[in-house]
mmCIF file of C-alpha atoms in Angstrom:
data_model
loop_
_atom_site.group_PDB
_atom_site.id
_atom_site.type_symbol
_atom_site.label_atom_id
_atom_site.label_comp_id
_atom_site.label_asym_id
_atom_site.label_seq_id
_atom_site.Cartn_x
_atom_site.Cartn_y
_atom_site.Cartn_z
ATOM 1 C CA MET A 30 30.864 -6.046 -17.477
ATOM 2 C CA LEU A 31 32.536 -2.627 -17.386
ATOM 3 C CA SER A 32 32.779 -2.980 -13.624
ATOM 4 C CA HIS A 33 34.868 -6.146 -13.791
ATOM 5 C CA PRO A 34 38.460 -5.644 -12.669
ATOM 6 C CA ARG A 35 39.814 -7.524 -15.731
ATOM 7 C CA ILE A 36 38.510 -4.812 -18.013
ATOM 8 C CA VAL A 37 40.749 -2.316 -16.218
ATOM 9 C CA LEU A 38 43.766 -4.624 -15.718
ATOM 10 C CA SER A 39 43.774 -5.775 -19.349
ATOM 11 C CA GLY A 40 44.639 -2.319 -20.546
ATOM 12 C CA PHE A 41 42.025 -2.600 -23.330
ATOM 13 C CA THR A 42 40.454 0.789 -22.536
ATOM 14 C CA ARG A 43 43.905 2.439 -22.821
ATOM 15 C CA ILE A 44 43.991 1.320 -26.482
ATOM 16 C CA VAL A 45 40.294 1.923 -27.109
ATOM 17 C CA PRO A 46 39.246 4.704 -24.720
ATOM 18 C CA LEU A 47 35.677 4.498 -23.361
ATOM 19 C CA SER A 48 34.077 7.806 -24.395
ATOM 20 C CA THR A 49 30.343 7.001 -24.782
ATOM 21 C CA VAL A 50 28.169 4.815 -22.488
ATOM 22 C CA ILE A 51 24.552 4.022 -23.100
ATOM 23 C CA VAL A 52 22.666 2.478 -20.195
ATOM 24 C CA ASP A 53 19.518 0.471 -21.062
ATOM 25 C CA GLU A 54 16.835 -0.234 -18.489
ATOM 26 C CA ALA A 55 18.365 2.470 -16.319
ATOM 27 C CA SER A 56 15.323 2.597 -14.012
ATOM 28 C CA GLN A 57 16.311 -0.884 -12.803
ATOM 29 C CA ILE A 58 19.846 0.058 -11.775
ATOM 30 C CA GLU A 59 20.499 1.320 -8.235
ATOM 31 C CA LEU A 60 22.564 4.439 -8.065
ATOM 32 C CA GLY A 61 25.459 2.772 -6.188
ATOM 33 C CA ASP A 62 25.968 0.318 -9.037
ATOM 34 C CA TYR A 63 27.409 3.132 -11.167
ATOM 35 C CA LEU A 64 30.286 3.790 -8.784
ATOM 36 C CA PRO A 65 32.718 1.261 -10.329
ATOM 37 C CA LEU A 66 31.972 2.532 -13.839
ATOM 38 C CA LEU A 67 32.461 6.159 -12.925
ATOM 39 C CA GLY A 68 35.391 5.473 -10.649
ATOM 40 C CA ASN A 69 37.288 3.576 -13.389
ATOM 41 C CA PHE A 70 36.273 5.579 -16.455
ATOM 42 C CA GLY A 71 34.693 8.825 -15.253
ATOM 43 C CA SER A 72 37.509 11.044 -16.497
ATOM 44 C CA LYS A 73 37.341 9.590 -19.963
ATOM 45 C CA ILE A 74 33.608 9.401 -20.534
ATOM 46 C CA LYS A 75 32.325 12.274 -22.687
ATOM 47 C CA LYS A 76 28.699 11.153 -23.107
ATOM 48 C CA LEU A 77 26.532 9.117 -20.722
ATOM 49 C CA ALA A 78 22.952 8.342 -21.739
ATOM 50 C CA PHE A 79 20.338 6.656 -19.587
ATOM 51 C CA ILE A 80 17.349 4.902 -21.223
ATOM 52 C CA GLY A 81 14.440 3.514 -19.184
ATOM 53 C CA ASP A 82 10.952 3.961 -17.932
ATOM 54 C CA ASP A 83 10.733 5.475 -14.468
ATOM 55 C CA LYS A 84 7.029 4.801 -14.394
ATOM 56 C CA GLN A 85 7.507 1.031 -14.423
ATOM 57 C CA ARG A 86 9.029 -1.399 -11.958
ATOM 58 C CA THR A 87 12.580 -0.676 -10.796
ATOM 59 C CA PHE A 88 15.302 -3.152 -9.829
ATOM 60 C CA ASP A 89 15.069 -6.613 -11.374
ATOM 61 C CA LEU A 90 15.549 -8.942 -8.434
ATOM 62 C CA THR A 91 15.820 -12.213 -10.361
ATOM 63 C CA SER A 92 18.665 -13.323 -8.132
ATOM 64 C CA LEU A 93 17.348 -14.987 -4.988
ATOM 65 C CA SER A 94 20.418 -13.926 -3.093
ATOM 66 C CA VAL A 95 19.883 -10.280 -4.035
ATOM 67 C CA ALA A 96 16.162 -10.552 -3.106
ATOM 68 C CA LEU A 97 17.030 -12.021 0.270
ATOM 69 C CA THR A 98 19.636 -9.436 0.981
ATOM 70 C CA LEU A 99 17.221 -6.630 0.184
ATOM 71 C CA ALA A 100 14.538 -8.312 2.240
ATOM 72 C CA LEU A 101 16.868 -8.483 5.235
ATOM 73 C CA SER A 102 18.535 -5.077 4.805
ATOM 74 C CA PHE A 103 15.583 -2.884 3.787
ATOM 75 C CA SER A 104 12.571 -4.881 5.019
ATOM 76 C CA VAL A 105 11.136 -5.246 1.552
ATOM 77 C CA ALA A 106 9.374 -8.287 0.053
ATOM 78 C CA PRO A 107 11.236 -10.643 -2.314
ATOM 79 C CA TYR A 108 10.520 -10.975 -6.002
ATOM 80 C CA GLY A 109 6.925 -11.655 -6.956
ATOM 81 C CA GLN A 110 5.449 -10.322 -3.735
ATOM 82 C CA ASP A 111 3.763 -7.149 -2.537
ATOM 83 C CA ASP A 112 6.472 -4.461 -2.594
ATOM 84 C CA LEU A 113 10.148 -4.215 -3.657
ATOM 85 C CA GLY A 114 10.712 -0.918 -1.823
ATOM 86 C CA ASN A 115 11.732 2.446 -3.155
ATOM 87 C CA LEU A 116 15.424 2.356 -3.849
ATOM 88 C CA SER A 117 16.705 5.253 -5.995
ATOM 89 C CA SER A 118 17.468 5.021 -9.674
ATOM 90 C CA ILE A 119 18.955 7.766 -11.890
ATOM 91 C CA PHE A 120 15.426 8.927 -12.629
ATOM 92 C CA GLU A 121 14.929 9.984 -9.021
ATOM 93 C CA LEU A 122 17.599 12.676 -9.355
ATOM 94 C CA ALA A 123 15.616 15.830 -10.046
ATOM 95 C CA HIS A 124 18.481 17.869 -11.652
ATOM 96 C CA LEU A 125 18.819 15.109 -14.341
ATOM 97 C CA HIS A 126 15.135 14.196 -14.685
ATOM 98 C CA LYS A 127 14.065 17.747 -15.527
ATOM 99 C CA ASP A 128 15.928 17.647 -18.852
ATOM 100 C CA ALA A 129 14.915 14.113 -19.722
ATOM 101 C CA VAL A 130 13.675 13.464 -23.350
ATOM 102 C CA PHE A 131 10.338 11.614 -23.528
ATOM 103 C CA LEU A 132 10.482 8.912 -26.234
ATOM 104 C CA ASP A 133 6.926 7.798 -27.037
ATOM 105 C CA THR A 134 7.364 4.083 -27.818
ATOM 106 C CA GLN A 135 3.574 3.576 -28.135
ATOM 107 C CA CYS A 136 3.380 5.642 -31.319
ATOM 108 C CA LYS A 137 2.812 3.511 -34.373
ATOM 109 C CA TYR A 138 5.625 5.034 -36.415
ATOM 110 C CA LEU A 139 8.986 5.479 -34.845
ATOM 111 C CA LEU A 140 12.116 7.112 -36.323
ATOM 112 C CA VAL A 141 14.940 4.862 -35.384
ATOM 113 C CA LEU A 142 18.559 5.903 -35.887
ATOM 114 C CA VAL A 143 20.710 2.903 -36.745
ATOM 115 C CA ILE A 144 24.347 4.128 -37.175
ATOM 116 C CA LEU A 145 23.721 6.734 -39.867
ATOM 117 C CA ILE A 146 20.552 5.284 -41.391
ATOM 118 C CA THR A 147 17.107 6.464 -40.317
ATOM 119 C CA GLU A 148 14.282 3.971 -41.071
ATOM 120 C CA LEU A 149 10.606 4.000 -40.474
ATOM 121 C CA GLN A 150 9.352 1.183 -38.232
ATOM 122 C CA SER A 151 5.819 0.002 -37.343
ATOM 123 C CA SER A 152 5.017 -0.968 -33.788
ATOM 124 C CA ASP A 153 1.768 -2.431 -32.490
ATOM 125 C CA ARG A 154 1.238 -1.779 -28.806
ATOM 126 C CA MET A 155 -1.658 -1.381 -26.435
ATOM 127 C CA PRO A 156 -5.282 -0.892 -27.707
ATOM 128 C CA LYS A 157 -6.019 2.841 -27.894
ATOM 129 C CA PRO A 158 -8.370 3.065 -24.847
ATOM 130 C CA ILE A 159 -5.877 1.336 -22.544
ATOM 131 C CA GLY A 160 -3.016 3.439 -23.895
ATOM 132 C CA GLN A 161 -5.020 6.658 -23.392
ATOM 133 C CA PHE A 162 -5.882 5.739 -19.799
ATOM 134 C CA ILE A 163 -2.259 4.935 -18.992
ATOM 135 C CA SER A 164 -1.167 8.172 -20.658
ATOM 136 C CA ARG A 165 -3.486 10.315 -18.508
ATOM 137 C CA HIS A 166 -2.876 8.629 -15.177
ATOM 138 C CA VAL A 167 0.760 7.663 -15.422
ATOM 139 C CA TYR A 168 2.594 9.695 -18.056
ATOM 140 C CA GLY A 169 0.924 13.133 -17.753
ATOM 141 C CA GLY A 170 -0.757 12.854 -21.078
ATOM 142 C CA GLN A 171 2.549 12.570 -23.026
ATOM 143 C CA LEU A 172 2.028 8.980 -24.256
ATOM 144 C CA LYS A 173 0.436 8.778 -27.716
ATOM 145 C CA THR A 174 -1.129 5.739 -29.233
ATOM 146 C CA CYS A 175 -2.067 4.970 -32.833
ATOM 147 C CA HIS A 176 -3.414 1.445 -32.323
ATOM 148 C CA SER A 177 -6.217 0.249 -34.682
ATOM 149 C CA ILE A 178 -8.243 -1.172 -31.735
ATOM 150 C CA ILE A 179 -10.363 1.642 -30.405
ATOM 151 C CA SER A 180 -13.092 -0.297 -28.544
ATOM 152 C CA ARG A 181 -13.239 -0.262 -24.749
ATOM 153 C CA GLN A 182 -14.159 -3.930 -24.873
ATOM 154 C CA SER A 183 -10.435 -4.486 -25.372
ATOM 155 C CA CYS A 184 -10.366 -4.354 -21.507
ATOM 156 C CA ARG A 185 -12.882 -6.279 -19.513
ATOM 157 C CA LEU A 186 -13.203 -6.796 -15.791
ATOM 158 C CA ILE A 187 -14.477 -10.151 -14.463
ATOM 159 C CA ASP A 188 -16.280 -9.876 -11.093
ATOM 160 C CA VAL A 189 -15.269 -12.975 -9.145
ATOM 161 C CA ALA A 190 -17.502 -12.015 -6.254
ATOM 162 C CA LYS A 191 -16.766 -15.113 -4.097
ATOM 163 C CA GLY A 192 -13.008 -14.869 -4.605
ATOM 164 C CA LYS A 193 -11.061 -14.566 -1.320
ATOM 165 C CA GLU A 194 -7.348 -13.962 -0.865
ATOM 166 C CA GLN A 195 -5.572 -16.680 1.103
ATOM 167 C CA LYS A 196 -2.094 -16.573 2.642
ATOM 168 C CA SER A 197 0.343 -19.102 1.088
ATOM 169 C CA GLY A 198 3.759 -18.875 2.805
ATOM 170 C CA ASN A 199 5.065 -15.372 2.022
ATOM 171 C CA SER A 200 2.678 -15.038 -0.913
ATOM 172 C CA TRP A 201 -1.072 -15.117 -1.690
ATOM 173 C CA THR A 202 -3.538 -17.207 -3.672
ATOM 174 C CA ASN A 203 -7.205 -16.817 -4.701
ATOM 175 C CA VAL A 204 -8.804 -20.205 -5.748
ATOM 176 C CA SER A 205 -11.939 -18.679 -7.223
ATOM 177 C CA GLU A 206 -9.958 -16.336 -9.480
ATOM 178 C CA ALA A 207 -7.819 -19.301 -10.583
ATOM 179 C CA ASP A 208 -11.008 -21.182 -11.606
ATOM 180 C CA ALA A 209 -12.183 -18.147 -13.601
ATOM 181 C CA VAL A 210 -8.845 -17.704 -15.275
ATOM 182 C CA VAL A 211 -8.679 -21.390 -16.397
ATOM 183 C CA ARG A 212 -12.190 -21.166 -17.770
ATOM 184 C CA ILE A 213 -11.229 -18.036 -19.783
ATOM 185 C CA ALA A 214 -7.956 -19.571 -20.918
ATOM 186 C CA LYS A 215 -9.823 -22.690 -22.205
ATOM 187 C CA GLN A 216 -12.249 -20.519 -24.229
ATOM 188 C CA LEU A 217 -9.439 -18.456 -25.776
ATOM 189 C CA HIS A 218 -7.365 -21.555 -26.509
ATOM 190 C CA GLU A 219 -10.324 -23.126 -28.328
ATOM 191 C CA GLN A 220 -10.651 -19.914 -30.358
ATOM 192 C CA GLY A 221 -6.974 -20.216 -31.400
ATOM 193 C CA LYS A 222 -5.940 -17.016 -29.639
ATOM 194 C CA THR A 223 -2.470 -16.557 -28.182
ATOM 195 C CA THR A 224 -2.593 -15.775 -24.503
ATOM 196 C CA ARG A 225 -0.416 -15.258 -21.423
ATOM 197 C CA ILE A 226 -1.578 -15.203 -17.783
ATOM 198 C CA ILE A 227 0.035 -12.774 -15.293
ATOM 199 C CA THR A 228 -0.501 -12.245 -11.614
ATOM 200 C CA PRO A 229 1.285 -10.255 -8.853
ATOM 201 C CA TYR A 230 1.977 -13.365 -6.721
ATOM 202 C CA ASP A 231 4.139 -16.385 -7.212
ATOM 203 C CA ALA A 232 1.883 -18.652 -5.192
ATOM 204 C CA GLN A 233 -1.042 -17.802 -7.502
ATOM 205 C CA ARG A 234 1.220 -18.330 -10.553
ATOM 206 C CA ASN A 235 1.999 -21.834 -9.291
ATOM 207 C CA LEU A 236 -1.680 -22.531 -8.638
ATOM 208 C CA LEU A 237 -2.676 -21.341 -12.119
ATOM 209 C CA GLU A 238 0.001 -23.410 -13.767
ATOM 210 C CA SER A 239 -1.076 -26.598 -11.921
ATOM 211 C CA ARG A 240 -4.757 -25.898 -12.753
ATOM 212 C CA LEU A 241 -4.030 -25.435 -16.467
ATOM 213 C CA LYS A 242 -2.039 -28.667 -16.439
ATOM 214 C CA ALA A 243 -4.852 -30.539 -14.741
ATOM 215 C CA ALA A 244 -7.296 -29.193 -17.330
ATOM 216 C CA SER A 245 -5.060 -30.533 -20.182
ATOM 217 C CA LEU A 246 -4.482 -26.966 -21.398
ATOM 218 C CA PRO A 247 -1.129 -25.521 -22.508
ATOM 219 C CA TRP A 248 0.670 -24.553 -19.299
ATOM 220 C CA GLU A 249 4.320 -24.244 -20.055
ATOM 221 C CA ASN A 250 5.558 -20.695 -20.530
ATOM 222 C CA LYS A 251 1.950 -19.495 -19.944
ATOM 223 C CA CYS A 252 1.867 -18.155 -16.380
ATOM 224 C CA PHE A 253 4.084 -15.421 -15.023
ATOM 225 C CA ASN A 254 4.264 -13.053 -12.135
ATOM 226 C CA VAL A 255 4.151 -9.394 -13.102
ATOM 227 C CA ASP A 256 7.840 -8.814 -12.207
ATOM 228 C CA SER A 257 9.109 -11.580 -14.494
ATOM 229 C CA PHE A 258 6.916 -10.474 -17.429
ATOM 230 C CA GLN A 259 8.152 -6.910 -17.567
ATOM 231 C CA GLY A 260 9.417 -6.142 -21.046
ATOM 232 C CA ASN A 261 7.224 -8.846 -22.587
ATOM 233 C CA GLU A 262 3.790 -8.691 -24.234
ATOM 234 C CA GLU A 263 1.143 -10.906 -25.768
ATOM 235 C CA ASP A 264 -1.941 -10.485 -27.953
ATOM 236 C CA HIS A 265 -4.345 -11.463 -25.178
ATOM 237 C CA ILE A 266 -3.559 -11.128 -21.468
ATOM 238 C CA ILE A 267 -5.437 -12.621 -18.587
ATOM 239 C CA ILE A 268 -4.804 -11.067 -15.161
ATOM 240 C CA SER A 269 -5.532 -12.437 -11.715
ATOM 241 C CA ILE A 270 -5.354 -9.677 -9.079
ATOM 242 C CA VAL A 271 -5.682 -12.153 -6.124
ATOM 243 C CA ARG A 272 -6.196 -9.635 -3.308
ATOM 244 C CA SER A 273 -9.694 -9.088 -1.867
ATOM 245 C CA GLU A 274 -9.041 -7.537 1.526
ATOM 246 C CA LYS A 275 -5.732 -5.682 1.561
ATOM 247 C CA ILE A 276 -4.475 -3.611 -1.396
ATOM 248 C CA GLY A 277 -0.973 -5.165 -1.304
ATOM 249 C CA PHE A 278 0.754 -5.106 -4.712
ATOM 250 C CA LEU A 279 -1.732 -2.544 -6.081
ATOM 251 C CA SER A 280 -0.234 0.171 -3.798
ATOM 252 C CA ASN A 281 2.805 0.183 -6.127
ATOM 253 C CA MET A 282 1.883 2.270 -9.192
ATOM 254 C CA ARG A 283 4.925 1.329 -11.161
ATOM 255 C CA ARG A 284 4.317 -2.373 -10.894
ATOM 256 C CA THR A 285 0.608 -1.958 -11.572
ATOM 257 C CA ASN A 286 1.510 0.030 -14.650
ATOM 258 C CA VAL A 287 3.675 -2.924 -15.862
ATOM 259 C CA MET A 288 0.707 -5.279 -15.281
ATOM 260 C CA LEU A 289 -1.821 -3.202 -17.228
ATOM 261 C CA THR A 290 0.435 -2.528 -20.248
ATOM 262 C CA ARG A 291 1.235 -6.110 -21.470
ATOM 263 C CA CYS A 292 -1.552 -6.734 -23.964
ATOM 264 C CA LYS A 293 -1.498 -5.965 -27.703
ATOM 265 C CA LYS A 294 -5.176 -6.833 -28.432
ATOM 266 C CA SER A 295 -7.213 -7.507 -25.256
ATOM 267 C CA MET A 296 -6.948 -7.747 -21.533
ATOM 268 C CA LEU A 297 -9.251 -9.684 -19.096
ATOM 269 C CA ILE A 298 -8.904 -8.840 -15.455
ATOM 270 C CA CYS A 299 -10.236 -11.272 -12.769
ATOM 271 C CA THR A 300 -10.883 -9.522 -9.495
ATOM 272 C CA SER A 301 -13.564 -8.441 -7.077
ATOM 273 C CA ARG A 302 -15.799 -5.540 -8.087
ATOM 274 C CA ALA A 303 -16.480 -4.680 -4.450
ATOM 275 C CA PHE A 304 -12.712 -4.653 -3.719
ATOM 276 C CA LEU A 305 -11.949 -2.250 -6.614
ATOM 277 C CA GLN A 306 -14.876 0.020 -5.725
ATOM 278 C CA HIS A 307 -13.908 0.444 -2.120
ATOM 279 C CA LYS A 308 -10.544 -0.714 -0.662
ATOM 280 C CA ALA A 309 -8.586 -0.469 -3.928
ATOM 281 C CA LYS A 310 -10.583 2.526 -5.306
ATOM 282 C CA ALA A 311 -7.511 4.881 -5.193
ATOM 283 C CA SER A 312 -5.181 2.423 -6.957
ATOM 284 C CA LEU A 313 -4.407 2.632 -10.656
ATOM 285 C CA ILE A 314 -6.647 -0.302 -11.511
ATOM 286 C CA GLY A 315 -9.359 1.066 -9.220
ATOM 287 C CA LYS A 316 -9.310 4.268 -11.267
ATOM 288 C CA LEU A 317 -9.524 2.222 -14.478
ATOM 289 C CA ALA A 318 -12.586 0.362 -13.128
ATOM 290 C CA ASP A 319 -14.251 3.687 -12.070
ATOM 291 C CA GLU A 320 -13.501 5.346 -15.415
ATOM 292 C CA TRP A 321 -14.671 2.323 -17.518
ATOM 293 C CA GLY A 322 -17.907 2.119 -15.568
ATOM 294 C CA ASP A 323 -20.553 -0.646 -15.559
ATOM 295 C CA ASP A 324 -19.997 -1.580 -19.188
ATOM 296 C CA ALA A 325 -16.585 -2.942 -18.430
ATOM 297 C CA TRP A 326 -17.807 -5.544 -15.920
ATOM 298 C CA LEU A 327 -18.719 -9.163 -16.650
ATOM 299 C CA THR A 328 -20.063 -11.708 -14.166
ATOM 300 C CA TRP A 329 -19.126 -15.309 -13.407
ATOM 301 C CA GLN A 330 -22.255 -16.299 -15.365
ATOM 302 C CA ASP A 331 -20.909 -14.396 -18.344
ATOM 303 C CA VAL A 332 -17.688 -16.314 -18.094
ATOM 304 C CA LEU A 333 -19.558 -19.664 -17.995
ATOM 305 C CA ALA A 334 -21.561 -18.639 -21.036
ATOM 306 C CA GLY A 335 -18.384 -17.581 -22.882
ATOM 307 C CA LYS A 336 -19.540 -13.934 -23.137
ATOM 308 C CA PHE A 337 -16.216 -12.215 -23.193
#
């Protein structure tokens, strides 16, 4: 809004000078987008604060036109596909990043300054084992978690051994994983648990939605690709990885971090054990599978028996 010519032409900022700017989700704003702001108001701004998570996905390409422009100009994949590229945000500027303040939003008690009033707020986030893993492998041990759930069973991996990735236009599907997800969703629905399903690929999201609908299960506002679910969370999250041959989406640590940090109580990940132990071993989720060990894995038979 501050970049719109009418703001300058109206003379409003001559009456009420712009002295402080707080930029939220700064990791999703490309550096060039600050030029109108700084060009118009740079001499007046006294304080400029950037808030965001540089360890999660950058650049929200919800606009199809923007996605297509980036795909053509930078040879990157559109929204909901393998890779969105590595455009620079404010957090990639080393001279600014070195003095950044780390705000631990996973801590149960946060001091929040609202005007001149400081109040104590409670926040339930990821189960402790998941939060600790993400802290070690993504945030350099800085992320703290005070969640009441301490069992590693809050994260289970489902070995869909027969699942195979299949090309679908510019995206990917995995039919066997979709079957497993629907089976799990049915069980959780019958238990009265609130769930959301996320996957890296739009084609798989469409497949999952149609399968839920065919099974007479709640399907509206249930299935999301990872990019569209950033900033959201749910008690129980079911994930479909899709890929079984190429690492694809999992090569992007930021987006994988988003995917693994959406649950408040439990996370069930449908994937191939062989894939995570070999081709995807070096990925963030491959490291999780390696660290969790055999106890984290469930088989298709376990799913059929409702043992999750």
